[in-house]
């Protein structure tokens, strides 16, 4: 696994170290030991999948509040997404800043989202699937979000929004 810190404090891109030959390649998607050596949360309590049939679908920006804050590790095994992190930690040097990356089936990248950051994504192609781990169970009473178009962040989404849930449309501004 290859870890590259992003512009958001404590967030990392995780690339697969590809070991290849004429058959293709092999790579590690998860290693508790490597996560711990990087000082990252290595607990996985849930693995989730999301499928969006329509290009331009927007989901987020989601997070869980204390005492159920969670780390997310997001991967896109089919299709492509534009994944955004927003730092909502008041004591962070990157508070209220955002970072975005394309996660695709081809690049096999993952995004490590630390506790206290909201995340959301927009699908870039039809029939996109995401897969993500969380360090905490889903707790509806702690699940919340902020608007994807909140002027406090000024996120630049790549496509017009083709589909979005009522909840995601109606989150409060930060």
Tab-separated table of C-alpha atoms in Angstrom:
chain	number	residue	atom	x	y	z
A	1	UNK	CA	0.000	0.000	0.000
A	2	UNK	CA	1.252	3.468	-0.883
A	3	UNK	CA	0.063	6.325	1.369
A	4	UNK	CA	0.048	9.947	0.200
A	5	UNK	CA	-1.229	12.655	2.534
A	6	UNK	CA	-3.796	14.976	0.952
A	7	UNK	CA	-4.399	18.681	1.513
A	8	UNK	CA	-6.743	17.784	4.396
A	9	UNK	CA	-4.915	17.100	7.643
A	10	UNK	CA	-4.987	13.371	8.469
A	11	UNK	CA	-6.501	12.321	5.136
A	12	UNK	CA	-4.653	10.008	2.746
A	13	UNK	CA	-4.871	8.651	-0.741
A	14	UNK	CA	-4.044	4.956	-0.671
A	15	UNK	CA	-2.710	3.476	-3.876
A	16	UNK	CA	-2.310	-0.201	-4.576
A	17	UNK	CA	1.310	-1.241	-4.917
A	18	UNK	CA	0.908	-3.342	-8.054
A	19	UNK	CA	3.002	-6.469	-8.417
A	20	UNK	CA	2.518	-7.565	-11.977
A	21	UNK	CA	3.530	-10.015	-14.651
A	22	UNK	CA	2.004	-11.421	-17.843
A	23	UNK	CA	-1.081	-12.558	-15.879
A	24	UNK	CA	-1.940	-9.065	-14.636
A	25	UNK	CA	-1.200	-7.732	-11.184
A	26	UNK	CA	-1.705	-8.417	-7.512
A	27	UNK	CA	-2.052	-5.759	-4.831
A	28	UNK	CA	-3.094	-5.254	-1.246
A	29	UNK	CA	-6.288	-3.295	-0.512
A	30	UNK	CA	-6.176	-3.655	3.242
A	31	UNK	CA	-3.500	-4.317	5.831
A	32	UNK	CA	-4.080	-3.643	9.514
A	33	UNK	CA	-0.329	-3.613	10.178
A	34	UNK	CA	0.412	-1.022	7.470
A	35	UNK	CA	-2.469	1.181	8.654
A	36	UNK	CA	-1.188	1.081	12.230
A	37	UNK	CA	2.383	1.843	11.096
A	38	UNK	CA	1.010	5.003	9.458
A	39	UNK	CA	-0.766	5.926	12.717
A	40	UNK	CA	-4.171	5.485	11.087
A	41	UNK	CA	-7.313	3.924	12.511
A	42	UNK	CA	-7.302	0.260	11.501
A	43	UNK	CA	-10.620	-0.860	12.971
A	44	UNK	CA	-13.296	-1.920	10.500
A	45	UNK	CA	-16.794	-2.330	11.933
A	46	UNK	CA	-18.785	-2.170	8.683
A	47	UNK	CA	-18.229	-2.530	4.967
A	48	UNK	CA	-20.805	-0.882	2.730
A	49	UNK	CA	-21.665	-0.747	-0.937
A	50	UNK	CA	-23.452	1.932	-2.935
A	51	UNK	CA	-24.641	1.616	-6.525
A	52	UNK	CA	-25.760	4.549	-8.674
A	53	UNK	CA	-27.134	3.834	-12.147
A	54	UNK	CA	-27.059	7.483	-13.295
A	55	UNK	CA	-24.057	9.685	-14.142
A	56	UNK	CA	-24.180	12.913	-12.108
A	57	UNK	CA	-25.735	11.332	-9.009
A	58	UNK	CA	-24.613	13.190	-5.893
A	59	UNK	CA	-24.490	11.642	-2.420
A	60	UNK	CA	-23.419	13.606	0.624
A	61	UNK	CA	-21.876	15.394	2.348
A	62	UNK	CA	-22.221	12.922	5.243
A	63	UNK	CA	-20.592	12.291	8.612
A	64	UNK	CA	-21.400	10.996	12.093
A	65	UNK	CA	-21.163	13.138	15.213
A	66	UNK	CA	-19.664	12.148	18.578
A	67	UNK	CA	-19.761	9.726	20.227
A	68	UNK	CA	-20.038	7.804	16.939
A	69	UNK	CA	-17.529	9.607	14.735
A	70	UNK	CA	-16.054	7.374	12.081
A	71	UNK	CA	-13.182	6.949	9.692
A	72	UNK	CA	-14.177	6.012	6.137
A	73	UNK	CA	-12.013	4.311	3.535
A	74	UNK	CA	-13.650	4.668	0.128
A	75	UNK	CA	-12.964	2.785	-3.103
A	76	UNK	CA	-14.699	2.707	-6.494
A	77	UNK	CA	-14.497	-0.824	-7.982
A	78	UNK	CA	-16.848	-0.031	-10.913
A	79	UNK	CA	-17.208	3.239	-12.768
A	80	UNK	CA	-15.831	6.532	-11.471
A	81	UNK	CA	-16.579	9.097	-8.765
A	82	UNK	CA	-15.464	12.567	-7.795
A	83	UNK	CA	-15.037	12.174	-4.039
A	84	UNK	CA	-14.920	15.226	-1.776
A	85	UNK	CA	-13.759	15.610	1.839
A	86	UNK	CA	-14.629	18.691	3.904
A	87	UNK	CA	-12.782	19.256	7.179
A	88	UNK	CA	-15.319	20.123	9.911
A	89	UNK	CA	-12.862	19.897	12.836
A	90	UNK	CA	-12.610	23.382	14.430
A	91	UNK	CA	-9.128	22.649	15.851
A	92	UNK	CA	-7.728	21.388	12.534
A	93	UNK	CA	-5.284	23.478	10.486
A	94	UNK	CA	-7.427	22.652	7.430
A	95	UNK	CA	-10.796	23.520	9.038
A	96	UNK	CA	-13.484	24.301	6.393
A	97	UNK	CA	-11.170	23.378	3.527
A	98	UNK	CA	-12.101	20.710	0.982
A	99	UNK	CA	-10.214	18.243	-1.158
A	100	UNK	CA	-11.440	16.198	-4.120
A	101	UNK	CA	-10.090	13.218	-6.026
A	102	UNK	CA	-11.312	10.929	-8.770
A	103	UNK	CA	-11.614	7.322	-7.645
A	104	UNK	CA	-12.067	4.917	-10.537
A	105	UNK	CA	-12.107	1.221	-11.262
A	106	UNK	CA	-8.953	1.748	-13.322
A	107	UNK	CA	-6.840	3.603	-10.741
A	108	UNK	CA	-7.894	1.385	-7.777
A	109	UNK	CA	-7.233	4.323	-5.423
A	110	UNK	CA	-8.779	4.589	-2.001
A	111	UNK	CA	-9.448	7.644	0.122
A	112	UNK	CA	-8.926	7.625	3.895
A	113	UNK	CA	-11.348	10.115	5.492
A	114	UNK	CA	-10.559	10.900	9.146
A	115	UNK	CA	-13.106	11.413	11.918
A	116	UNK	CA	-14.669	14.852	11.912
A	117	UNK	CA	-14.664	15.222	8.137
A	118	UNK	CA	-17.730	15.078	5.921
A	119	UNK	CA	-17.533	13.231	2.627
A	120	UNK	CA	-19.657	12.966	-0.466
A	121	UNK	CA	-19.278	12.010	-4.091
A	122	UNK	CA	-20.662	12.521	-7.541
A	123	UNK	CA	-20.753	9.735	-10.101
A	124	UNK	CA	-18.865	10.514	-13.306
A	125	UNK	CA	-20.284	7.657	-15.378
A	126	UNK	CA	-23.424	5.520	-15.411
A	127	UNK	CA	-23.524	2.294	-13.375
A	128	UNK	CA	-21.008	3.276	-10.709
A	129	UNK	CA	-20.391	1.285	-7.554
A	130	UNK	CA	-18.569	2.347	-4.414
A	131	UNK	CA	-17.308	0.187	-1.586
A	132	UNK	CA	-16.248	1.616	1.743
A	133	UNK	CA	-15.181	0.583	5.227
A	134	UNK	CA	-16.174	2.441	8.379
A	135	UNK	CA	-14.519	2.358	11.783
A	136	UNK	CA	-17.861	2.724	13.549
A	137	UNK	CA	-21.300	1.193	13.137
A	138	UNK	CA	-24.015	3.302	11.522
A	139	UNK	CA	-25.923	5.219	14.190
A	140	UNK	CA	-28.962	7.065	12.747
A	141	UNK	CA	-29.058	9.409	15.760
A	142	UNK	CA	-25.506	10.584	14.963
A	143	UNK	CA	-25.755	10.557	11.163
A	144	UNK	CA	-25.903	14.028	9.663
A	145	UNK	CA	-24.604	16.125	6.817
A	146	UNK	CA	-23.993	19.513	5.279
A	147	UNK	CA	-25.123	20.839	1.924
A	148	UNK	CA	-23.095	19.953	-1.154
A	149	UNK	CA	-23.512	23.539	-2.404
A	150	UNK	CA	-22.828	25.335	0.887
A	151	UNK	CA	-21.160	28.672	0.038
A	152	UNK	CA	-18.961	28.305	3.161
A	153	UNK	CA	-17.006	25.638	1.253
A	154	UNK	CA	-17.401	26.596	-2.421
A	155	UNK	CA	-17.053	23.037	-3.694
A	156	UNK	CA	-16.735	22.785	-7.464
A	157	UNK	CA	-18.617	19.684	-8.587
A	158	UNK	CA	-17.698	18.482	-12.093
A	159	UNK	CA	-21.230	17.829	-13.418
A	160	UNK	CA	-24.745	19.169	-13.010
A	161	UNK	CA	-26.584	17.184	-10.323
A	162	UNK	CA	-28.690	14.518	-12.067
A	163	UNK	CA	-30.021	12.822	-8.924
A	164	UNK	CA	-29.862	13.657	-5.206
A	165	UNK	CA	-31.890	12.525	-2.192
A	166	UNK	CA	-34.292	14.864	-0.394
A	167	UNK	CA	-32.126	14.547	2.735
A	168	UNK	CA	-28.995	15.612	0.874
A	169	UNK	CA	-30.835	18.534	-0.789
A	170	UNK	CA	-32.129	19.741	2.562
A	171	UNK	CA	-29.113	19.573	4.893
A	172	UNK	CA	-28.424	22.876	6.619
A	173	UNK	CA	-25.526	25.057	5.584
A	174	UNK	CA	-22.534	24.723	7.875
